[in-house]
Amino acid sequence: MDLLNFINPIHWIEKIFHWLGRPKPEVKFEYLLSSSNENNYCHLRRNTTFNGKLGWFFRIGVDNNGLRRIGESDVRVEKIKKLENGNYKNIPISPFFLHWANENTDNSRSIYKNSEVFCDVVFTAEDLNKIFIFHKAKHSGAGVPSYLDPGKYIFHIKLLGANISPLEKSLKIDFSDKWDNLKMELV
């Protein structure tokens, strides 16, 4: 049977169409820290967790430029490195999943063609000198930090999905001790 598929032109045409229509994920981020001119990635909001304090929320966008949906997708933080004495050193963490924006569950999600969805990464809160991490609730207390102290960090992330090859990216985060002065870039 395999030999017949090998020489069957219809089999090859189906394989080519399948490959051409595959999901094509893309991770996006655009830095803009302006309360009067927000974008989809950086928001100034009141945080109900911290008694209504103002906070900056940072998230990445995940888009699918392919024809078929990306099934069961998640963004996982593989490791976090902190700049110390001129070198980036690993912070001991267990890998964890980030939270999909505007979702009330820890479920994985589908990403459809040309429909950018957002994944929360970190946020700050007024008068608090911490970077708070938006991990899924199921990771609370499981070797996953809820916050980081001021410093320069690199988050190594991986977009996973049922029908895609993992897509690896890095986020560089620079946080002084001011809640409204965090910088983040996709590298």
PDB file of C-alpha atoms in Angstrom, residues 14-148:
ATOM      1  CA  GLU A  14      -3.001  16.205  -1.270  1.00  0.00           C
ATOM      2  CA  LYS A  15       0.275  16.348   0.661  1.00  0.00           C
ATOM      3  CA  ILE A  16       1.310  19.563  -1.125  1.00  0.00           C
ATOM      4  CA  PHE A  17      -2.054  21.256  -0.445  1.00  0.00           C
ATOM      5  CA  HIS A  18      -1.863  20.127   3.172  1.00  0.00           C
ATOM      6  CA  TRP A  19       1.617  21.649   3.494  1.00  0.00           C
ATOM      7  CA  LEU A  20       0.620  24.907   1.758  1.00  0.00           C
ATOM      8  CA  GLY A  21      -2.407  25.309   4.049  1.00  0.00           C
ATOM      9  CA  ARG A  22      -0.524  24.605   7.274  1.00  0.00           C
ATOM     10  CA  PRO A  23      -0.751  26.996  10.237  1.00  0.00           C
ATOM     11  CA  LYS A  24       1.938  29.698  10.230  1.00  0.00           C
ATOM     12  CA  PRO A  25       2.253  31.230  13.702  1.00  0.00           C
ATOM     13  CA  GLU A  26       3.779  34.629  14.339  1.00  0.00           C
ATOM     14  CA  VAL A  27       4.549  36.244  17.704  1.00  0.00           C
ATOM     15  CA  LYS A  28       4.266  40.054  17.828  1.00  0.00           C
ATOM     16  CA  PHE A  29       4.981  42.865  20.269  1.00  0.00           C
ATOM     17  CA  GLU A  30       5.164  46.638  19.884  1.00  0.00           C
ATOM     18  CA  TYR A  31       6.341  48.754  22.812  1.00  0.00           C
ATOM     19  CA  LEU A  32       4.342  51.914  23.489  1.00  0.00           C
ATOM     20  CA  LEU A  33       4.193  53.341  27.000  1.00  0.00           C
ATOM     21  CA  SER A  34       1.700  56.186  26.619  1.00  0.00           C
ATOM     22  CA  SER A  35      -1.473  56.557  28.660  1.00  0.00           C
ATOM     23  CA  SER A  36      -2.996  58.798  25.989  1.00  0.00           C
ATOM     24  CA  ASN A  37      -2.154  56.542  23.043  1.00  0.00           C
ATOM     25  CA  GLU A  38      -2.283  52.853  24.048  1.00  0.00           C
ATOM     26  CA  ASN A  39      -1.760  49.975  21.662  1.00  0.00           C
ATOM     27  CA  ASN A  40      -2.842  46.320  21.850  1.00  0.00           C
ATOM     28  CA  TYR A  41       0.291  45.298  23.732  1.00  0.00           C
ATOM     29  CA  CYS A  42       0.715  47.880  26.535  1.00  0.00           C
ATOM     30  CA  HIS A  43      -2.230  49.050  28.665  1.00  0.00           C
ATOM     31  CA  LEU A  44      -2.602  51.370  31.653  1.00  0.00           C
ATOM     32  CA  ARG A  45      -5.388  49.980  33.858  1.00  0.00           C
ATOM     33  CA  ARG A  46      -6.641  49.977  37.421  1.00  0.00           C
ATOM     34  CA  ASN A  47      -5.822  46.663  39.057  1.00  0.00           C
ATOM     35  CA  THR A  48      -8.540  45.213  41.279  1.00  0.00           C
ATOM     36  CA  THR A  49      -6.048  42.779  42.828  1.00  0.00           C
ATOM     37  CA  PHE A  50      -4.129  45.709  44.320  1.00  0.00           C
ATOM     38  CA  ASN A  51      -7.027  47.863  45.610  1.00  0.00           C
ATOM     39  CA  GLY A  52      -7.500  49.737  42.357  1.00  0.00           C
ATOM     40  CA  LYS A  53      -3.895  50.868  41.957  1.00  0.00           C
ATOM     41  CA  LEU A  54      -2.853  51.882  38.464  1.00  0.00           C
ATOM     42  CA  GLY A  55      -0.683  49.396  36.624  1.00  0.00           C
ATOM     43  CA  TRP A  56       0.904  48.767  33.243  1.00  0.00           C
ATOM     44  CA  PHE A  57      -0.026  45.490  31.580  1.00  0.00           C
ATOM     45  CA  PHE A  58       2.208  43.984  28.882  1.00  0.00           C
ATOM     46  CA  ARG A  59       1.181  41.215  26.497  1.00  0.00           C
ATOM     47  CA  ILE A  60       2.311  39.589  23.279  1.00  0.00           C
ATOM     48  CA  GLY A  61       0.185  38.942  20.219  1.00  0.00           C
ATOM     49  CA  VAL A  62       0.005  35.575  18.502  1.00  0.00           C
ATOM     50  CA  ASP A  63      -1.287  35.502  14.938  1.00  0.00           C
ATOM     51  CA  ASN A  64      -1.809  32.700  12.444  1.00  0.00           C
ATOM     52  CA  ASN A  65      -0.902  33.551   8.850  1.00  0.00           C
ATOM     53  CA  GLY A  66      -1.733  30.051   7.625  1.00  0.00           C
ATOM     54  CA  LEU A  67      -4.998  28.622   6.343  1.00  0.00           C
ATOM     55  CA  ARG A  68      -5.745  26.108   9.122  1.00  0.00           C
ATOM     56  CA  ARG A  69      -6.238  26.900  12.796  1.00  0.00           C
ATOM     57  CA  ILE A  70      -3.576  26.243  15.408  1.00  0.00           C
ATOM     58  CA  GLY A  71      -5.150  23.813  17.851  1.00  0.00           C
ATOM     59  CA  GLU A  72      -4.570  23.573  21.604  1.00  0.00           C
ATOM     60  CA  SER A  73      -2.051  26.406  21.702  1.00  0.00           C
ATOM     61  CA  ASP A  74      -0.215  27.733  24.738  1.00  0.00           C
ATOM     62  CA  VAL A  75       2.752  29.976  25.449  1.00  0.00           C
ATOM     63  CA  ARG A  76       5.240  28.420  27.853  1.00  0.00           C
ATOM     64  CA  VAL A  77       8.051  30.202  29.672  1.00  0.00           C
ATOM     65  CA  GLU A  78      10.966  27.782  29.417  1.00  0.00           C
ATOM     66  CA  LYS A  79      13.429  29.787  31.501  1.00  0.00           C
ATOM     67  CA  ILE A  80      14.075  33.242  32.899  1.00  0.00           C
ATOM     68  CA  LYS A  81      17.536  34.791  33.045  1.00  0.00           C
ATOM     69  CA  LYS A  82      18.530  37.819  35.130  1.00  0.00           C
ATOM     70  CA  LEU A  83      21.452  40.138  34.392  1.00  0.00           C
ATOM     71  CA  GLU A  84      23.931  39.989  37.285  1.00  0.00           C
ATOM     72  CA  ASN A  85      27.460  41.420  37.163  1.00  0.00           C
ATOM     73  CA  GLY A  86      27.336  41.752  33.375  1.00  0.00           C
ATOM     74  CA  ASN A  87      26.170  38.158  32.720  1.00  0.00           C
ATOM     75  CA  TYR A  88      22.723  36.641  32.367  1.00  0.00           C
ATOM     76  CA  LYS A  89      22.171  33.873  34.929  1.00  0.00           C
ATOM     77  CA  ASN A  90      19.303  31.378  35.055  1.00  0.00           C
ATOM     78  CA  ILE A  91      16.682  31.888  37.742  1.00  0.00           C
ATOM     79  CA  PRO A  92      15.653  28.487  39.143  1.00  0.00           C
ATOM     80  CA  ILE A  93      12.047  28.000  38.002  1.00  0.00           C
ATOM     81  CA  SER A  94       9.807  25.255  36.741  1.00  0.00           C
ATOM     82  CA  PRO A  95       8.592  25.920  33.172  1.00  0.00           C
ATOM     83  CA  PHE A  96       5.089  27.397  33.197  1.00  0.00           C
ATOM     84  CA  PHE A  97       2.326  28.590  30.885  1.00  0.00           C
ATOM     85  CA  LEU A  98       1.339  32.222  30.466  1.00  0.00           C
ATOM     86  CA  HIS A  99      -2.303  33.272  30.679  1.00  0.00           C
ATOM     87  CA  TRP A 100      -4.327  34.023  27.537  1.00  0.00           C
ATOM     88  CA  ALA A 101      -5.696  37.579  27.730  1.00  0.00           C
ATOM     89  CA  ASN A 102      -9.420  38.036  28.324  1.00  0.00           C
ATOM     90  CA  GLU A 103      -9.896  34.380  29.299  1.00  0.00           C
ATOM     91  CA  ASN A 104     -11.271  33.207  32.637  1.00  0.00           C
ATOM     92  CA  THR A 105      -9.844  29.700  32.340  1.00  0.00           C
ATOM     93  CA  ASP A 106      -6.484  27.982  32.140  1.00  0.00           C
ATOM     94  CA  ASN A 107      -7.553  26.146  28.975  1.00  0.00           C
ATOM     95  CA  SER A 108      -5.487  26.009  25.809  1.00  0.00           C
ATOM     96  CA  ARG A 109      -7.011  27.827  22.861  1.00  0.00           C
ATOM     97  CA  SER A 110      -7.306  27.695  19.098  1.00  0.00           C
ATOM     98  CA  ILE A 111      -5.846  30.450  16.941  1.00  0.00           C
ATOM     99  CA  TYR A 112      -7.590  30.952  13.620  1.00  0.00           C
ATOM    100  CA  LYS A 113      -6.374  32.466  10.367  1.00  0.00           C
ATOM    101  CA  ASN A 114      -5.589  36.185  10.620  1.00  0.00           C
ATOM    102  CA  SER A 115      -7.116  36.509  14.087  1.00  0.00           C
ATOM    103  CA  GLU A 116      -4.471  37.819  16.463  1.00  0.00           C
ATOM    104  CA  VAL A 117      -5.000  36.772  20.079  1.00  0.00           C
ATOM    105  CA  PHE A 118      -3.119  38.089  23.073  1.00  0.00           C
ATOM    106  CA  CYS A 119      -1.187  36.435  25.854  1.00  0.00           C
ATOM    107  CA  ASP A 120      -0.571  38.317  29.094  1.00  0.00           C
ATOM    108  CA  VAL A 121       3.090  38.368  30.165  1.00  0.00           C
ATOM    109  CA  VAL A 122       3.759  40.800  33.048  1.00  0.00           C
ATOM    110  CA  PHE A 123       2.271  43.804  34.809  1.00  0.00           C
ATOM    111  CA  THR A 124       3.353  46.458  37.297  1.00  0.00           C
ATOM    112  CA  ALA A 125       1.366  48.161  40.041  1.00  0.00           C
ATOM    113  CA  GLU A 126       1.624  51.729  41.298  1.00  0.00           C
ATOM    114  CA  ASP A 127       4.009  52.146  44.276  1.00  0.00           C
ATOM    115  CA  LEU A 128       5.102  48.480  44.152  1.00  0.00           C
ATOM    116  CA  ASN A 129       8.629  47.747  42.990  1.00  0.00           C
ATOM    117  CA  LYS A 130       7.916  44.338  41.483  1.00  0.00           C
ATOM    118  CA  ILE A 131       7.213  42.815  38.068  1.00  0.00           C
ATOM    119  CA  PHE A 132       4.190  40.538  38.409  1.00  0.00           C
ATOM    120  CA  ILE A 133       4.013  37.514  36.101  1.00  0.00           C
ATOM    121  CA  PHE A 134       0.740  36.522  34.402  1.00  0.00           C
ATOM    122  CA  HIS A 135       1.018  32.744  34.693  1.00  0.00           C
ATOM    123  CA  LYS A 136      -1.949  30.402  34.606  1.00  0.00           C
ATOM    124  CA  ALA A 137      -3.638  29.988  37.990  1.00  0.00           C
ATOM    125  CA  LYS A 138      -2.823  26.272  38.119  1.00  0.00           C
ATOM    126  CA  HIS A 139       0.876  27.170  38.541  1.00  0.00           C
ATOM    127  CA  SER A 140       0.412  29.164  41.767  1.00  0.00           C
ATOM    128  CA  GLY A 141       2.727  27.802  44.441  1.00  0.00           C
ATOM    129  CA  ALA A 142       4.262  25.178  42.139  1.00  0.00           C
ATOM    130  CA  GLY A 143       7.828  26.481  41.894  1.00  0.00           C
ATOM    131  CA  VAL A 144       6.705  29.337  39.663  1.00  0.00           C
ATOM    132  CA  PRO A 145       7.446  32.901  40.786  1.00  0.00           C
ATOM    133  CA  SER A 146       4.529  35.328  40.980  1.00  0.00           C
ATOM    134  CA  TYR A 147       6.798  38.364  40.820  1.00  0.00           C
ATOM    135  CA  LEU A 148      10.378  39.446  40.126  1.00  0.00           C
TER     136      LEU A 148
END
